[in-house]
Tab-separated table of C-alpha atoms in Angstrom:
chain	number	residue	atom	x	y	z
A	1	UNK	CA	67.524	-183.465	68.652
A	2	UNK	CA	68.489	-180.294	70.510
A	3	UNK	CA	72.146	-181.062	71.223
A	4	UNK	CA	73.559	-179.755	67.922
A	5	UNK	CA	76.169	-177.016	68.285
A	6	UNK	CA	77.830	-175.033	65.515
A	7	UNK	CA	81.523	-174.921	66.412
A	8	UNK	CA	83.424	-173.409	63.491
A	9	UNK	CA	82.936	-172.535	59.866
A	10	UNK	CA	83.045	-176.218	58.905
A	11	UNK	CA	82.323	-178.055	62.168
A	12	UNK	CA	79.198	-179.024	64.047
A	13	UNK	CA	78.915	-181.153	67.174
A	14	UNK	CA	76.209	-183.533	68.356
A	15	UNK	CA	76.582	-184.730	71.937
A	16	UNK	CA	75.538	-188.327	72.608
A	17	UNK	CA	73.295	-189.064	75.571
A	18	UNK	CA	75.849	-191.223	77.411
A	19	UNK	CA	77.015	-189.197	80.416
A	20	UNK	CA	79.191	-190.893	83.007
A	21	UNK	CA	82.379	-190.704	85.092
A	22	UNK	CA	84.587	-191.403	82.074
A	23	UNK	CA	82.480	-189.733	79.367
A	24	UNK	CA	81.703	-186.511	81.287
A	25	UNK	CA	78.458	-185.114	79.834
A	26	UNK	CA	78.589	-187.431	76.804
A	27	UNK	CA	80.626	-188.257	73.718
A	28	UNK	CA	81.005	-185.480	71.167
A	29	UNK	CA	80.349	-186.584	67.587
A	30	UNK	CA	81.494	-184.053	64.992
A	31	UNK	CA	80.136	-183.393	61.509
A	32	UNK	CA	82.528	-181.689	59.084
A	33	UNK	CA	81.724	-180.134	55.747
A	34	UNK	CA	82.815	-177.309	53.484
A	35	UNK	CA	80.339	-174.582	52.568
A	36	UNK	CA	79.818	-175.849	49.018
A	37	UNK	CA	80.201	-179.564	49.669
A	38	UNK	CA	77.418	-182.029	48.931
A	39	UNK	CA	78.787	-184.490	51.508
A	40	UNK	CA	79.890	-184.467	55.152
A	41	UNK	CA	82.405	-186.348	57.290
A	42	UNK	CA	81.422	-187.740	60.698
A	43	UNK	CA	84.125	-188.040	63.357
A	44	UNK	CA	83.454	-190.496	66.225
A	45	UNK	CA	79.893	-191.807	65.810
A	46	UNK	CA	79.853	-192.518	69.530
A	47	UNK	CA	77.833	-195.176	71.348
A	48	UNK	CA	75.224	-197.481	69.850
A	49	UNK	CA	72.283	-195.149	70.424
A	50	UNK	CA	69.837	-195.295	67.536
A	51	UNK	CA	68.435	-191.767	67.903
A	52	UNK	CA	71.939	-190.307	67.965
A	53	UNK	CA	73.063	-192.293	64.923
A	54	UNK	CA	69.899	-191.474	62.971
A	55	UNK	CA	70.548	-187.765	63.623
A	56	UNK	CA	74.128	-188.109	62.369
A	57	UNK	CA	72.922	-189.969	59.281
A	58	UNK	CA	70.430	-187.164	58.594
A	59	UNK	CA	73.025	-184.394	59.022
A	60	UNK	CA	73.927	-184.554	55.320
A	61	UNK	CA	75.102	-187.127	52.799
A	62	UNK	CA	77.750	-188.884	54.884
A	63	UNK	CA	80.719	-189.715	52.674
A	64	UNK	CA	83.250	-190.781	55.300
A	65	UNK	CA	83.381	-191.763	58.973
A	66	UNK	CA	86.584	-191.193	60.973
A	67	UNK	CA	87.582	-192.559	64.381
A	68	UNK	CA	89.952	-190.960	66.916
A	69	UNK	CA	90.549	-194.185	68.909
A	70	UNK	CA	88.984	-197.541	69.574
A	71	UNK	CA	87.118	-197.055	72.868
A	72	UNK	CA	83.487	-198.070	72.686
A	73	UNK	CA	82.040	-194.709	73.642
A	74	UNK	CA	83.521	-193.460	70.337
A	75	UNK	CA	83.134	-196.558	68.132
A	76	UNK	CA	80.202	-198.732	69.236
A	77	UNK	CA	77.930	-196.914	66.788
A	78	UNK	CA	80.373	-197.092	63.866
A	79	UNK	CA	79.081	-200.256	62.226
A	80	UNK	CA	75.477	-199.068	62.523
A	81	UNK	CA	76.263	-195.634	61.018
A	82	UNK	CA	78.126	-197.402	58.208
A	83	UNK	CA	75.012	-199.504	57.665
A	84	UNK	CA	72.753	-196.440	57.658
A	85	UNK	CA	74.882	-194.378	55.263
A	86	UNK	CA	77.128	-196.766	53.324
A	87	UNK	CA	80.079	-194.523	54.204
A	88	UNK	CA	83.426	-196.217	54.887
A	89	UNK	CA	84.820	-196.102	58.411
A	90	UNK	CA	88.514	-195.356	58.843
A	91	UNK	CA	90.516	-195.683	62.057
A	92	UNK	CA	94.174	-196.167	62.939
A	93	UNK	CA	93.331	-199.608	64.329
A	94	UNK	CA	92.367	-201.888	61.420
A	95	UNK	CA	89.828	-203.802	63.531
A	96	UNK	CA	87.676	-200.670	63.690
A	97	UNK	CA	87.609	-199.961	59.955
A	98	UNK	CA	84.571	-200.836	57.834
A	99	UNK	CA	85.185	-200.818	54.067
A	100	UNK	CA	88.005	-198.307	54.611
A	101	UNK	CA	91.769	-198.568	55.044
A	102	UNK	CA	93.602	-197.711	58.281
A	103	UNK	CA	94.675	-194.125	58.844
A	104	UNK	CA	98.319	-193.103	58.401
A	105	UNK	CA	100.148	-190.466	60.426
A	106	UNK	CA	100.531	-187.296	58.357
A	107	UNK	CA	97.972	-188.390	55.767
A	108	UNK	CA	95.893	-185.612	54.249
A	109	UNK	CA	92.300	-186.677	53.655
A	110	UNK	CA	90.391	-184.680	51.059
A	111	UNK	CA	86.693	-185.112	51.716
A	112	UNK	CA	83.558	-182.970	52.062
A	113	UNK	CA	85.366	-180.017	50.517
A	114	UNK	CA	88.008	-180.039	53.257
A	115	UNK	CA	91.590	-181.095	53.898
A	116	UNK	CA	91.820	-183.132	57.089
A	117	UNK	CA	95.328	-183.980	58.311
A	118	UNK	CA	95.795	-187.097	60.434
A	119	UNK	CA	98.058	-186.587	63.451
A	120	UNK	CA	99.124	-189.700	65.369
A	121	UNK	CA	98.880	-188.921	69.104
A	122	UNK	CA	99.359	-192.176	71.029
A	123	UNK	CA	99.283	-192.152	74.812
A	124	UNK	CA	95.667	-192.380	75.941
A	125	UNK	CA	95.637	-195.450	73.691
A	126	UNK	CA	98.189	-196.674	71.191
A	127	UNK	CA	95.856	-195.987	68.262
A	128	UNK	CA	94.819	-192.439	69.252
A	129	UNK	CA	94.848	-189.863	66.467
A	130	UNK	CA	93.775	-186.242	66.130
A	131	UNK	CA	92.397	-184.519	63.044
A	132	UNK	CA	93.681	-181.086	61.993
A	133	UNK	CA	91.371	-178.692	60.147
A	134	UNK	CA	93.608	-175.754	59.249
A	135	UNK	CA	90.791	-173.871	57.496
A	136	UNK	CA	88.068	-174.190	60.135
A	137	UNK	CA	87.420	-170.529	60.813
A	138	UNK	CA	90.107	-167.916	61.262
A	139	UNK	CA	92.766	-170.019	62.935
A	140	UNK	CA	91.736	-173.636	62.444
A	141	UNK	CA	90.845	-176.397	64.867
A	142	UNK	CA	92.028	-179.829	65.944
A	143	UNK	CA	89.693	-182.675	66.863
A	144	UNK	CA	91.517	-184.197	69.818
A	145	UNK	CA	89.434	-187.240	70.785
A	146	UNK	CA	90.419	-188.193	74.332
A	147	UNK	CA	94.004	-186.960	74.016
A	148	UNK	CA	92.911	-183.521	75.243
A	149	UNK	CA	89.537	-183.239	76.972
A	150	UNK	CA	87.349	-180.209	77.443
A	151	UNK	CA	87.707	-180.540	81.207
A	152	UNK	CA	89.631	-182.734	83.617
A	153	UNK	CA	92.604	-184.910	82.712
A	154	UNK	CA	93.078	-187.822	80.340
A	155	UNK	CA	93.583	-191.378	81.556
A	156	UNK	CA	96.633	-193.218	80.261
A	157	UNK	CA	95.113	-196.633	79.542
A	158	UNK	CA	98.220	-198.640	80.422
A	159	UNK	CA	99.619	-200.888	79.007
A	160	UNK	CA	97.981	-199.989	75.667
A	161	UNK	CA	98.635	-196.346	76.440
A	162	UNK	CA	102.102	-195.211	77.555
A	163	UNK	CA	103.061	-192.014	79.324
A	164	UNK	CA	106.209	-191.539	77.223
A	165	UNK	CA	104.060	-191.572	74.088
A	166	UNK	CA	101.529	-189.251	75.691
A	167	UNK	CA	104.105	-186.632	76.641
A	168	UNK	CA	105.419	-186.665	73.069
A	169	UNK	CA	101.871	-186.279	71.751
A	170	UNK	CA	101.173	-183.324	74.041
A	171	UNK	CA	104.284	-181.594	72.751
A	172	UNK	CA	103.211	-182.289	69.174
A	173	UNK	CA	99.783	-180.783	69.881
A	174	UNK	CA	101.256	-177.759	71.650
A	175	UNK	CA	103.449	-177.026	68.637
A	176	UNK	CA	100.503	-177.584	66.293
A	177	UNK	CA	98.502	-175.095	68.323
A	178	UNK	CA	101.302	-172.554	68.205
A	179	UNK	CA	101.726	-172.868	64.424
A	180	UNK	CA	98.631	-170.698	63.999
A	181	UNK	CA	97.483	-168.368	66.754
A	182	UNK	CA	94.613	-169.691	68.868
A	183	UNK	CA	93.941	-172.997	67.158
A	184	UNK	CA	90.887	-174.458	68.926
A	185	UNK	CA	90.706	-177.921	70.483
A	186	UNK	CA	87.531	-179.881	69.744
A	187	UNK	CA	87.606	-182.665	72.349
A	188	UNK	CA	85.846	-186.009	72.478
A	189	UNK	CA	84.221	-185.001	75.771
A	190	UNK	CA	83.512	-181.630	77.316
A	191	UNK	CA	83.431	-178.114	75.870
A	192	UNK	CA	85.518	-176.691	73.039
A	193	UNK	CA	88.787	-175.121	74.199
A	194	UNK	CA	89.765	-171.763	72.735
A	195	UNK	CA	93.501	-172.533	72.650
A	196	UNK	CA	94.934	-175.962	71.860
A	197	UNK	CA	98.436	-174.717	72.724
A	198	UNK	CA	97.359	-173.537	76.170
A	199	UNK	CA	95.443	-176.744	76.844
A	200	UNK	CA	98.381	-178.947	75.859
A	201	UNK	CA	100.752	-176.851	77.976
A	202	UNK	CA	98.394	-177.189	80.943
A	203	UNK	CA	98.310	-180.960	80.482
A	204	UNK	CA	102.113	-181.042	80.351
A	205	UNK	CA	102.334	-179.179	83.653
A	206	UNK	CA	99.717	-181.460	85.226
A	207	UNK	CA	101.709	-184.528	84.186
A	208	UNK	CA	104.916	-183.074	85.647
A	209	UNK	CA	103.124	-182.439	88.947
A	210	UNK	CA	101.632	-185.938	89.056
A	211	UNK	CA	104.977	-187.565	88.238
A	212	UNK	CA	106.578	-185.664	91.111
A	213	UNK	CA	103.792	-186.808	93.447
A	214	UNK	CA	104.077	-190.442	92.365
A	215	UNK	CA	107.866	-190.379	92.678
A	216	UNK	CA	107.642	-188.909	96.192
A	217	UNK	CA	104.983	-191.475	97.161
A	218	UNK	CA	107.213	-194.346	96.036
A	219	UNK	CA	110.055	-193.064	98.242
A	220	UNK	CA	107.738	-192.466	101.212
A	221	UNK	CA	106.057	-195.875	100.998
A	222	UNK	CA	109.360	-197.669	100.543
A	223	UNK	CA	110.757	-195.975	103.637
A	224	UNK	CA	107.581	-196.856	105.554
A	225	UNK	CA	107.386	-200.537	104.561
A	226	UNK	CA	110.904	-201.440	103.523
A	227	UNK	CA	109.697	-202.794	100.180
A	228	UNK	CA	108.927	-201.294	96.781
A	229	UNK	CA	105.228	-200.295	96.744
A	230	UNK	CA	102.804	-201.620	94.173
A	231	UNK	CA	100.400	-199.554	92.066
A	232	UNK	CA	97.539	-200.062	94.524
A	233	UNK	CA	99.493	-198.524	97.400
A	234	UNK	CA	100.714	-195.609	95.299
A	235	UNK	CA	97.199	-194.951	93.993
A	236	UNK	CA	95.853	-194.801	97.552
A	237	UNK	CA	98.628	-192.384	98.538
A	238	UNK	CA	98.396	-190.028	95.531
A	239	UNK	CA	94.786	-190.383	94.394
A	240	UNK	CA	93.092	-191.050	97.728
A	241	UNK	CA	90.708	-188.137	97.207
A	242	UNK	CA	89.489	-189.449	93.829
A	243	UNK	CA	85.903	-190.845	93.901
A	244	UNK	CA	85.540	-194.623	94.082
A	245	UNK	CA	84.110	-194.860	90.556
A	246	UNK	CA	87.325	-193.305	89.174
A	247	UNK	CA	89.821	-195.302	91.236
A	248	UNK	CA	90.271	-197.871	88.450
A	249	UNK	CA	91.220	-195.124	86.009
A	250	UNK	CA	93.558	-193.585	88.599
A	251	UNK	CA	95.304	-196.919	89.042
A	252	UNK	CA	95.855	-197.218	85.276
A	253	UNK	CA	97.478	-193.792	85.267
A	254	UNK	CA	99.674	-194.755	88.248
A	255	UNK	CA	100.787	-197.926	86.460
A	256	UNK	CA	101.681	-195.805	83.431
A	257	UNK	CA	103.626	-193.359	85.594
A	258	UNK	CA	105.521	-196.111	87.431
A	259	UNK	CA	106.427	-197.674	84.094
A	260	UNK	CA	107.652	-194.281	82.870
A	261	UNK	CA	109.712	-193.630	86.012
A	262	UNK	CA	111.473	-196.977	85.568
A	263	UNK	CA	112.747	-195.816	82.169
A	264	UNK	CA	113.998	-192.294	82.977
């Protein structure tokens, strides 16, 4: 396959052929391995596409499979890759583990000649995690799943995902990015970002702007109708320019923002 990309000293990416409105140009599966290691770690096997999974299985002796969150475009191929390689699958959500125990926040995984730190980053989903590779090149990298994307914004999949959690996770990632200058973000979709700190800060600003828009829309609609507006009305007011195939995702984010505004 021609979609392999060398990212850092210890990271390669293979993009799955599953483009779409929510997956952008496809799901990024990552292969991690130290220079002298006889094994590799696969992060997010992606969809159940046999050619993609066979290429991951052939990328080296797979010793471990890690999952950033439970959505099918990241996990549908997990059981098949486990079958192909015998490697355990570990995720924060126990239902998505295969012969491996659930991931713990702050856990340091030593595999494939690397130290991989698990960082709980709920918000997109409750079980979202990122993986920190401090030694990947000069300044390290963080595999961000769908918590930070290579382009566009992340959907808060309410009620599983919560905006309060997401804002806390963005701050955690911004501080992680600032701990070492120019830590890269390796997202689940889209291109690699040169600065995790800058990306997280941009997402924080975007969320502040959207919250202000949603809050203003609630006031406007209530004045117009005399009743508290529902998520459908607010979505039409704030996200009216969003394409029809993304309106469902926009509504989820509005529901998350309305829930957040009720608590602040």
